[in-house]
Short mmCIF file of C-alpha atoms in Angstrom, two decimals:
data_model
loop_
_atom_site.label_atom_id
_atom_site.label_comp_id
_atom_site.label_asym_id
_atom_site.label_seq_id
_atom_site.Cartn_x
_atom_site.Cartn_y
_atom_site.Cartn_z
CA MET L 24 -30.16 -13.65 35.16
CA ASN L 25 -28.38 -11.68 32.43
CA GLN L 26 -24.77 -10.83 33.10
CA SER L 27 -23.35 -7.70 31.46
CA ILE L 28 -20.35 -8.16 29.19
CA PRO L 29 -17.45 -5.80 30.02
CA GLU L 30 -16.67 -3.29 27.27
CA GLU L 31 -13.59 -4.08 25.25
CA GLN L 32 -10.80 -1.54 25.74
CA PRO L 33 -8.91 0.04 22.78
CA SER L 34 -5.73 -1.86 23.74
CA GLN L 35 -7.66 -5.13 23.67
CA ARG L 36 -9.09 -4.32 20.22
CA TRP L 37 -5.59 -3.59 18.92
CA ALA L 38 -4.26 -6.86 20.34
CA ARG L 39 -7.18 -8.76 18.80
CA ARG L 40 -6.49 -7.27 15.36
CA LEU L 41 -2.79 -8.07 15.62
CA LEU L 42 -3.67 -11.67 16.50
CA ARG L 43 -5.93 -11.97 13.44
CA TYR L 44 -3.25 -10.38 11.27
CA GLY L 45 -0.65 -12.80 12.62
CA GLU L 46 -2.88 -15.70 11.65
CA ARG L 47 -3.20 -14.32 8.12
CA MET L 48 0.57 -13.88 7.81
CA VAL L 49 1.23 -17.60 8.15
CA GLY L 50 0.60 -17.98 4.40
CA PRO L 51 0.97 -21.13 2.31
CA THR L 52 2.98 -24.00 3.71
CA PRO L 53 6.44 -24.55 2.10
CA GLU L 54 5.34 -27.67 0.25
CA LEU L 55 2.69 -25.66 -1.64
CA LEU L 56 5.26 -23.20 -3.03
CA VAL L 57 6.59 -24.72 -6.25
CA GLU L 58 8.87 -23.01 -8.76
CA GLY L 59 7.70 -22.53 -12.37
CA HIS L 60 8.65 -20.67 -15.54
CA VAL L 61 7.31 -17.93 -17.84
CA THR L 62 5.63 -19.14 -21.02
CA ARG L 63 4.04 -16.01 -22.46
CA MET L 64 3.91 -12.24 -22.12
CA VAL L 65 0.90 -10.18 -23.22
CA GLY L 66 1.08 -6.47 -22.51
CA LEU L 67 2.08 -6.09 -18.87
CA THR L 68 0.90 -9.56 -17.89
CA LEU L 69 3.03 -12.69 -17.75
CA GLU L 70 1.74 -16.24 -17.98
CA ALA L 71 3.58 -18.89 -16.00
CA VAL L 72 3.17 -22.65 -15.61
CA GLY L 73 4.52 -25.06 -13.05
CA VAL L 74 4.38 -22.47 -10.30
CA ARG L 75 2.15 -23.24 -7.35
CA THR L 76 0.98 -20.41 -5.14
CA ALA L 77 -2.21 -18.42 -4.44
CA ILE L 78 -3.94 -15.24 -5.61
CA GLY L 79 -2.06 -12.28 -4.18
CA GLY L 80 1.07 -14.36 -3.73
CA ARG L 81 4.41 -12.74 -4.44
CA CYS L 82 6.92 -14.25 -6.83
CA ASN L 83 10.41 -13.35 -8.02
CA LEU L 84 11.17 -13.34 -11.74
CA VAL L 85 14.81 -14.30 -12.43
CA LEU L 86 16.22 -12.36 -15.40
CA PRO L 87 19.17 -13.66 -17.46
CA GLU L 88 21.70 -11.36 -15.74
CA GLY L 89 20.63 -12.74 -12.37
CA ARG L 90 18.52 -9.72 -11.38
CA GLN L 91 15.20 -10.50 -9.71
CA VAL L 92 11.96 -8.55 -10.18
CA GLU L 93 8.96 -8.92 -7.90
CA ALA L 94 5.61 -9.93 -9.40
CA GLU L 95 2.20 -10.65 -7.92
CA VAL L 96 -0.28 -13.35 -8.88
CA VAL L 97 -3.39 -11.54 -10.15
CA GLY L 98 -5.30 -14.47 -11.67
CA PHE L 99 -5.16 -18.01 -13.01
CA SER L 100 -6.80 -20.26 -15.58
CA GLY L 101 -6.33 -23.98 -15.07
CA ASP L 102 -2.60 -24.52 -14.51
CA ARG L 103 -1.65 -21.10 -15.95
CA PHE L 104 -0.95 -18.26 -13.54
CA PHE L 105 -1.12 -14.58 -14.52
CA LEU L 106 1.57 -12.42 -12.97
CA MET L 107 1.85 -8.64 -12.86
CA PRO L 108 5.44 -7.37 -12.34
CA THR L 109 6.08 -4.34 -10.14
CA GLY L 110 9.43 -3.35 -11.65
CA ASP L 111 11.37 -3.11 -14.92
CA ILE L 112 11.42 -6.46 -16.75
CA ARG L 113 13.65 -5.49 -19.68
CA GLY L 114 15.78 -8.48 -20.59
CA LEU L 115 13.14 -11.03 -19.60
CA ALA L 116 13.41 -14.14 -21.77
CA PRO L 117 11.10 -17.11 -22.40
CA ASN L 118 11.20 -19.83 -19.74
CA ALA L 119 12.50 -17.39 -17.13
CA ARG L 120 12.30 -18.87 -13.64
CA VAL L 121 9.39 -17.90 -11.39
CA ILE L 122 10.17 -18.45 -7.71
CA PRO L 123 7.33 -18.03 -5.16
CA ALA L 124 8.48 -15.72 -2.38
CA GLY L 125 6.05 -16.93 0.29
CA GLY L 126 5.54 -14.68 3.28
CA GLY L 127 1.75 -14.69 3.23
CA THR L 128 -0.36 -11.56 3.04
CA LEU L 129 1.11 -8.28 1.73
CA ASP L 130 1.52 -5.68 4.43
CA ALA L 131 2.35 -2.03 4.99
CA PRO L 132 4.76 -0.33 7.41
CA ALA L 133 3.12 1.49 10.30
CA GLY L 134 4.23 3.53 13.28
CA MET L 135 4.97 7.06 14.45
CA GLY L 136 8.27 6.91 12.54
CA LEU L 137 6.30 7.41 9.30
CA LEU L 138 5.41 11.01 10.14
CA GLY L 139 7.23 13.38 7.83
CA ARG L 140 8.18 10.61 5.40
CA VAL L 141 7.42 9.97 1.72
CA ILE L 142 7.19 6.35 0.56
CA ASP L 143 6.21 4.59 -2.66
CA GLY L 144 3.55 1.98 -3.35
CA ALA L 145 5.85 -0.80 -2.15
CA GLY L 146 6.60 0.93 1.17
CA ARG L 147 10.11 2.05 0.19
CA PRO L 148 11.30 5.55 1.18
CA LEU L 149 11.50 8.15 -1.60
CA ASP L 150 12.72 11.13 0.42
CA GLY L 151 16.38 10.15 0.94
CA LYS L 152 16.03 10.32 4.74
CA GLY L 153 17.27 6.80 5.33
CA PRO L 154 15.40 3.62 6.23
CA LEU L 155 11.97 3.71 7.81
CA ARG L 156 11.86 3.35 11.58
CA THR L 157 8.50 1.68 12.03
CA SER L 158 7.18 -0.37 14.91
CA ALA L 159 4.36 -2.33 13.31
CA ARG L 160 3.01 -3.85 10.11
CA MET L 161 -0.55 -3.67 8.81
CA PRO L 162 -2.29 -5.87 6.21
CA LEU L 163 -2.85 -4.12 2.89
CA ASN L 164 -6.38 -5.46 2.59
CA GLY L 165 -7.42 -4.38 6.08
CA GLU L 166 -9.93 -5.87 8.50
CA PRO L 167 -13.61 -5.03 7.91
CA ILE L 168 -15.38 -3.36 10.83
CA ASN L 169 -18.85 -4.44 11.89
CA PRO L 170 -21.08 -1.55 10.73
CA LEU L 171 -23.03 -1.76 13.98
CA ALA L 172 -19.81 -1.40 15.99
CA ARG L 173 -18.74 1.84 14.30
CA ASN L 174 -18.86 5.04 16.29
CA PRO L 175 -21.52 7.32 14.73
CA ILE L 176 -20.54 10.65 13.17
CA HIS L 177 -21.32 13.27 15.81
CA GLU L 178 -18.27 15.59 15.86
CA ARG L 179 -17.21 18.19 13.32
CA ILE L 180 -13.74 18.37 11.81
CA ASP L 181 -12.07 21.65 10.92
CA VAL L 182 -10.56 21.59 7.41
CA GLY L 183 -9.56 25.27 7.43
CA VAL L 184 -11.63 26.14 4.32
CA ARG L 185 -14.44 28.64 5.00
CA ALA L 186 -16.86 27.44 2.29
CA ILE L 187 -16.63 23.83 3.51
CA ASN L 188 -16.64 24.59 7.25
CA ALA L 189 -19.70 26.84 7.07
CA LEU L 190 -21.80 25.50 4.18
CA LEU L 191 -20.65 21.86 3.79
CA THR L 192 -19.69 20.97 7.35
CA VAL L 193 -17.78 17.68 7.51
CA GLY L 194 -17.88 15.29 10.46
CA ARG L 195 -15.11 13.13 11.87
CA GLY L 196 -15.30 9.79 10.08
CA GLN L 197 -17.11 11.13 7.01
CA ARG L 198 -16.04 10.11 3.48
CA MET L 199 -16.25 12.97 0.97
CA GLY L 200 -15.62 13.15 -2.76
CA LEU L 201 -13.79 16.03 -4.42
CA PHE L 202 -15.09 16.07 -8.00
CA ALA L 203 -13.07 18.06 -10.49
CA GLY L 204 -11.67 18.14 -13.99
CA SER L 205 -7.99 18.71 -14.61
CA GLY L 206 -6.46 22.05 -13.68
CA VAL L 207 -9.23 23.52 -11.51
CA GLY L 208 -7.29 23.68 -8.22
CA LYS L 209 -7.99 20.37 -6.48
CA SER L 210 -4.34 19.93 -5.42
CA VAL L 211 -4.28 23.42 -3.92
CA LEU L 212 -7.49 22.69 -2.00
CA LEU L 213 -6.03 19.41 -0.69
CA GLY L 214 -2.91 21.27 0.40
CA MET L 215 -5.00 23.84 2.28
CA MET L 216 -6.84 21.10 4.16
CA THR L 217 -3.57 19.34 4.97
CA LYS L 218 -2.04 22.47 6.49
CA PHE L 219 -5.08 23.89 8.25
CA THR L 220 -7.01 20.86 9.55
CA ASP L 221 -7.27 20.12 13.26
CA ALA L 222 -6.82 16.36 12.65
CA ASP L 223 -4.02 14.67 14.60
CA VAL L 224 -2.44 12.99 11.55
CA VAL L 225 -2.73 13.50 7.80
CA VAL L 226 -2.15 10.63 5.35
CA VAL L 227 -1.85 11.63 1.68
CA GLY L 228 -2.07 9.12 -1.16
CA LEU L 229 -0.85 10.51 -4.50
CA ILE L 230 -1.99 7.79 -6.88
CA GLY L 231 -1.35 7.97 -10.62
CA GLU L 232 -0.38 11.64 -10.66
CA ARG L 233 2.48 13.08 -12.72
CA GLY L 234 5.88 12.76 -11.05
CA ARG L 235 6.42 16.51 -11.32
CA GLU L 236 3.19 17.14 -9.41
CA VAL L 237 4.30 14.86 -6.57
CA LYS L 238 7.35 16.99 -5.81
CA GLU L 239 5.45 20.26 -6.27
CA PHE L 240 2.71 19.11 -3.92
CA ILE L 241 5.18 18.13 -1.20
CA GLU L 242 7.47 21.17 -1.46
CA ASN L 243 5.18 24.02 -2.55
CA ILE L 244 1.67 23.09 -1.45
CA LEU L 245 2.21 20.86 1.59
CA GLY L 246 5.34 22.60 2.85
CA PRO L 247 7.58 21.64 5.79
CA ALA L 248 4.93 22.38 8.42
CA GLY L 249 2.32 20.26 6.69
CA LEU L 250 4.74 17.41 6.01
CA ALA L 251 5.84 17.23 9.66
CA ARG L 252 2.54 15.66 10.73
CA SER L 253 1.82 13.85 7.47
CA VAL L 254 2.62 10.59 5.74
CA VAL L 255 2.78 10.71 1.95
CA VAL L 256 2.40 7.60 -0.21
CA ALA L 257 3.31 8.37 -3.82
CA ALA L 258 2.67 5.97 -6.70
CA PRO L 259 3.01 8.22 -9.78
CA ALA L 260 1.70 7.58 -13.27
CA ASP L 261 4.84 5.76 -14.45
CA SER L 262 4.46 3.12 -11.71
CA SER L 263 2.98 -0.24 -12.64
CA PRO L 264 -0.81 -0.50 -12.18
CA LEU L 265 -0.17 -2.97 -9.38
CA LEU L 266 1.91 -0.44 -7.44
CA ARG L 267 -0.73 2.23 -7.99
CA MET L 268 -3.39 -0.01 -6.46
CA ARG L 269 -1.03 -0.98 -3.64
CA GLY L 270 -0.31 2.68 -2.99
CA ALA L 271 -3.99 3.43 -2.35
CA ALA L 272 -4.32 0.35 -0.14
CA MET L 273 -1.11 1.24 1.72
CA ALA L 274 -2.22 4.80 2.47
CA THR L 275 -5.49 3.41 3.84
CA SER L 276 -3.67 0.79 5.94
CA ILE L 277 -1.40 3.43 7.46
CA ALA L 278 -4.44 5.57 8.27
CA GLU L 279 -6.08 2.53 9.90
CA TRP L 280 -3.07 2.04 12.19
CA PHE L 281 -3.24 5.63 13.44
CA ARG L 282 -7.01 5.29 13.89
CA ASP L 283 -6.49 2.14 15.97
CA GLN L 284 -4.18 4.19 18.20
CA GLY L 285 -7.09 6.52 18.95
CA ARG L 286 -5.93 9.28 16.58
CA ASN L 287 -8.18 11.40 14.39
CA VAL L 288 -6.83 10.99 10.85
CA LEU L 289 -7.45 13.01 7.69
CA LEU L 290 -6.95 10.77 4.63
CA LEU L 291 -6.55 12.56 1.30
CA MET L 292 -6.55 10.28 -1.76
CA ASP L 293 -5.66 11.82 -5.10
CA SER L 294 -7.17 10.21 -6.99
CA LEU L 295 -9.84 7.52 -6.77
CA THR L 296 -10.16 7.63 -10.56
CA ARG L 297 -6.50 6.68 -11.09
CA TYR L 298 -7.00 3.80 -8.65
CA ALA L 299 -9.95 2.59 -10.73
CA GLN L 300 -7.99 2.97 -13.95
CA ALA L 301 -5.16 0.85 -12.53
CA GLY L 302 -7.69 -1.82 -11.63
CA ARG L 303 -9.08 -1.63 -15.16
CA GLU L 304 -5.61 -2.15 -16.66
CA ILE L 305 -5.03 -5.27 -14.59
CA ALA L 306 -8.52 -6.72 -15.15
CA LEU L 307 -8.41 -6.22 -18.92
CA ALA L 308 -4.89 -7.66 -19.10
CA ILE L 309 -5.99 -10.97 -17.58
CA GLY L 310 -9.03 -11.22 -19.84
CA GLU L 311 -11.95 -9.81 -17.84
CA PRO L 312 -14.54 -8.39 -20.26
CA PRO L 313 -15.30 -4.65 -20.08
CA ALA L 314 -18.73 -3.53 -18.97
CA THR L 315 -19.34 0.23 -18.52
CA LYS L 316 -17.21 2.50 -20.74
CA GLY L 317 -14.36 0.00 -20.68
CA TYR L 318 -14.44 -0.63 -16.92
CA PRO L 319 -14.79 -4.32 -15.94
CA PRO L 320 -17.24 -5.22 -13.15
CA SER L 321 -14.43 -6.00 -10.67
CA VAL L 322 -13.44 -2.32 -10.62
CA PHE L 323 -16.84 -1.30 -9.27
CA ALA L 324 -16.48 -3.98 -6.57
CA LYS L 325 -13.04 -2.70 -5.50
CA LEU L 326 -14.18 0.93 -5.03
CA PRO L 327 -16.50 0.34 -2.03
CA ALA L 328 -14.04 -2.20 -0.60
CA LEU L 329 -11.43 0.58 -0.42
CA VAL L 330 -13.71 3.42 0.65
CA GLU L 331 -15.50 1.44 3.40
CA ARG L 332 -12.19 0.99 5.22
CA ALA L 333 -12.25 4.70 6.08
CA GLY L 334 -14.63 6.19 8.63
CA ASN L 335 -14.94 5.90 12.38
CA GLY L 336 -13.53 2.92 14.21
CA ASP L 337 -15.02 1.04 17.13
CA VAL L 338 -16.78 3.05 19.81
CA GLY L 339 -14.13 4.85 21.84
CA GLY L 340 -11.50 4.65 19.09
CA GLY L 341 -10.16 7.09 16.52
CA SER L 342 -11.48 8.14 13.14
CA ILE L 343 -10.52 8.43 9.48
CA THR L 344 -12.07 11.41 7.70
CA ALA L 345 -11.40 10.86 4.01
CA PHE L 346 -11.45 13.06 0.92
CA TYR L 347 -11.20 11.19 -2.40
CA THR L 348 -10.62 13.22 -5.53
CA VAL L 349 -12.59 12.02 -8.55
CA LEU L 350 -11.51 13.19 -12.00
CA ALA L 351 -14.52 13.93 -14.17
CA GLU L 352 -13.15 13.19 -17.66
CA GLY L 353 -13.99 16.11 -19.91
CA ASP L 354 -15.80 17.68 -16.89
CA ASP L 355 -18.47 14.99 -17.35
CA GLN L 356 -20.15 14.52 -13.98
CA GLN L 357 -21.83 11.35 -15.33
CA ASP L 358 -18.50 9.57 -15.80
CA PRO L 359 -19.00 5.96 -14.52
CA ILE L 360 -16.40 6.30 -11.75
CA ALA L 361 -17.83 9.66 -10.67
CA ASP L 362 -21.32 8.18 -10.69
CA ALA L 363 -20.23 5.14 -8.65
CA ALA L 364 -18.30 7.31 -6.19
CA ARG L 365 -21.30 9.54 -5.48
CA ALA L 366 -23.27 6.46 -4.45
CA ILE L 367 -20.72 5.19 -1.91
CA LEU L 368 -19.49 8.49 -0.41
CA ASP L 369 -21.08 10.65 2.29
CA GLY L 370 -21.15 13.79 0.20
CA HIS L 371 -19.26 15.57 -2.55
CA VAL L 372 -17.55 18.90 -3.23
CA VAL L 373 -17.70 19.87 -6.91
CA LEU L 374 -15.07 22.19 -8.38
CA SER L 375 -16.22 24.27 -11.35
CA ARG L 376 -14.01 25.03 -14.34
CA THR L 377 -16.06 28.16 -15.06
CA LEU L 378 -15.29 29.53 -11.59
CA ALA L 379 -11.63 28.55 -11.87
CA ASP L 380 -11.30 30.27 -15.25
CA SER L 381 -12.71 33.47 -13.73
CA GLY L 382 -10.07 33.46 -10.96
CA HIS L 383 -12.47 32.26 -8.24
CA TYR L 384 -10.49 30.08 -5.74
CA PRO L 385 -11.28 27.68 -4.32
CA ALA L 386 -13.56 27.02 -7.29
CA ILE L 387 -16.27 25.27 -5.24
CA ASP L 388 -19.64 25.02 -6.98
CA ILE L 389 -21.72 25.43 -3.85
CA GLU L 390 -24.98 24.64 -5.70
CA ALA L 391 -23.77 21.20 -6.83
CA SER L 392 -22.03 20.26 -3.54
CA ILE L 393 -23.51 18.59 -0.47
CA SER L 394 -22.46 17.10 2.88
CA ARG L 395 -24.81 14.30 3.87
CA ALA L 396 -23.62 14.30 7.49
CA MET L 397 -24.19 18.03 8.03
CA PRO L 398 -27.80 17.69 9.29
CA SER L 399 -26.60 15.54 12.21
CA ILE L 400 -23.58 17.62 13.24
CA ALA L 401 -24.59 21.26 12.59
CA THR L 402 -27.05 23.31 14.61
CA MET L 403 -30.46 24.12 13.15
CA HIS L 404 -29.49 27.79 13.02
CA GLN L 405 -26.36 27.07 10.98
CA GLN L 406 -28.31 24.81 8.63
CA GLU L 407 -30.92 27.50 8.04
CA MET L 408 -28.20 30.09 7.35
CA ALA L 409 -26.52 27.70 4.89
CA ARG L 410 -29.84 27.05 3.11
CA ARG L 411 -30.55 30.78 2.88
CA PHE L 412 -27.02 31.41 1.53
CA LYS L 413 -27.54 28.79 -1.19
CA ARG L 414 -30.99 30.13 -2.09
CA LEU L 415 -29.71 33.68 -2.57
CA TYR L 416 -26.67 32.48 -4.50
CA SER L 417 -28.80 30.22 -6.73
CA ILE L 418 -31.41 32.92 -7.46
CA TYR L 419 -28.72 35.29 -8.68
CA ARG L 420 -27.04 32.63 -10.83
CA GLN L 421 -30.36 31.71 -12.45
CA HIS L 422 -30.92 35.32 -13.53
CA ALA L 423 -27.29 36.23 -14.20
CA ASP L 424 -27.79 36.56 -17.97
CA LEU L 425 -30.73 38.93 -17.58
CA ILE L 426 -28.84 41.04 -15.05
CA SER L 427 -25.67 41.22 -17.17
CA VAL L 428 -27.52 42.58 -20.22
CA GLY L 429 -29.60 45.01 -18.15
CA ALA L 430 -32.90 43.26 -18.88
CA TYR L 431 -33.87 42.99 -15.21
CA ALA L 432 -35.73 45.90 -13.65
CA PRO L 433 -35.18 46.31 -9.90
CA GLY L 434 -38.35 45.96 -7.87
CA ALA L 435 -39.95 43.25 -10.00
CA ASN L 436 -38.81 40.45 -7.69
CA PRO L 437 -38.00 41.26 -4.04
CA ARG L 438 -36.03 38.04 -3.52
CA LEU L 439 -33.93 38.72 -6.61
CA ASP L 440 -33.38 42.30 -5.44
CA GLU L 441 -31.99 40.94 -2.18
CA ALA L 442 -29.79 38.46 -4.06
CA VAL L 443 -28.42 41.19 -6.36
CA ALA L 444 -27.57 43.39 -3.39
CA ILE L 445 -25.74 40.68 -1.45
CA TYR L 446 -24.17 38.66 -4.28
CA PRO L 447 -20.72 40.37 -4.21
CA ARG L 448 -20.45 39.54 -0.50
CA LEU L 449 -21.50 35.93 -1.19
CA GLN L 450 -18.69 35.66 -3.73
CA ASP L 451 -16.17 37.12 -1.28
CA PHE L 452 -17.29 34.60 1.35
CA LEU L 453 -16.68 31.64 -0.98
CA GLN L 454 -13.19 32.81 -1.95
CA GLN L 455 -10.15 32.29 0.26
CA ASP L 456 -6.42 32.82 -0.09
CA MET L 457 -4.52 29.52 -0.11
CA ASP L 458 -2.18 30.72 2.65
CA ARG L 459 -4.91 31.86 5.05
CA ALA L 460 -6.90 29.48 7.26
CA SER L 461 -10.50 29.95 8.36
CA SER L 462 -11.39 27.93 11.45
CA LEU L 463 -14.78 26.39 12.15
CA LEU L 464 -15.68 29.13 14.63
CA ALA L 465 -14.45 31.94 12.39
CA SER L 466 -16.30 30.47 9.38
CA GLN L 467 -19.58 30.33 11.29
CA GLU L 468 -19.14 33.86 12.63
CA ASP L 469 -18.52 35.15 9.09
CA LEU L 470 -21.66 33.36 7.91
CA MET L 471 -23.71 34.90 10.75
CA LYS L 472 -22.50 38.39 9.83
CA LEU L 473 -23.46 37.79 6.21
CA ILE L 474 -26.81 35.98 6.55
CA ARG L 475 -29.53 37.07 8.91
CA VAL L 476 -32.11 34.42 9.82
#
């Protein structure tokens, strides 16, 4: 006779993950940690011999003046270990001591005390508000979730942007890409979602961005109200590539902790491209051969490993809805990172430079954007209205040159006549002031008033 197995409660899942994490934190035994010395420096990578530790192990480099700089083991060849420092190594001399720090797996601070705080890629506060008051630690690499144990995407999330809510509806636990070139308003769009979303917690990872943009995003775009329920992890462009990769992993780990508490989290990562570029710098520095446009194969393995950590948790738990910005270099949508991201994400929002240059904000190219979860979370009526909206918009755009030069004669094409008559209202629908929210319900009502099905 089959006996039913009682369902595991969220508190039991959390305890189980802590137990696994505790086992991973044991790390190498003391006798395996042996001190060595630096023999060579090539670019940002140091070669050391004599040291005995493991991949991912932390070491301290002892500089002549007695100052110590943290470094991480990123590779080895025979008895040579490749180290990547996380701080300033000016003054480093040959044969500098390399002391393994031990401590096991790298981790991230976690807890409600992180709300309203800004930290760097090493988990140190940047906001001058004193030490972090956190109650837990999370592994940077995370724990993979059984895909069959994940809660399916069946609820919508409100991001406060009318074009996305109505035409590209996003579900809780969905992973979306925000594809854009430089200077087309992606930071403003992220700020709007941060302020207007109905998620419980927002985690923002600013990876590889200019330092000036970090402060402007926090003060001008995010604002005090948005920061109050957010955690910001900033690893700007002048950080070491190791800290930039850690910053992305740390933002994801913090989001995982809130998800494990049953919270609905909005994770905004700006940008996935800078994360990949940091991985490329490290891989090339230790000798991995480039493959596609200078990107080594390991980079394309790290992207899904990071992205798959987002999404819904176990049945009955919380969710991580993630938006990853992808920088299309030279507005090339076939950039290798953009191409790889499209394959592993659940949809993409494309920002158009042409629309941005014409003063159209947010500059969402509705024809090139898609939400793959929308068919399972939106009603058939809303889907039909969205399809009709796109058809009318696309018909007008296809004949825009003829219309602008007066070569189109009204009455020749009834569908085009309808598109010409309604196009100004379609444009107004897609545009939205950055300080004004449009809820899910309001967005759908506006779409119903505009499109009759």
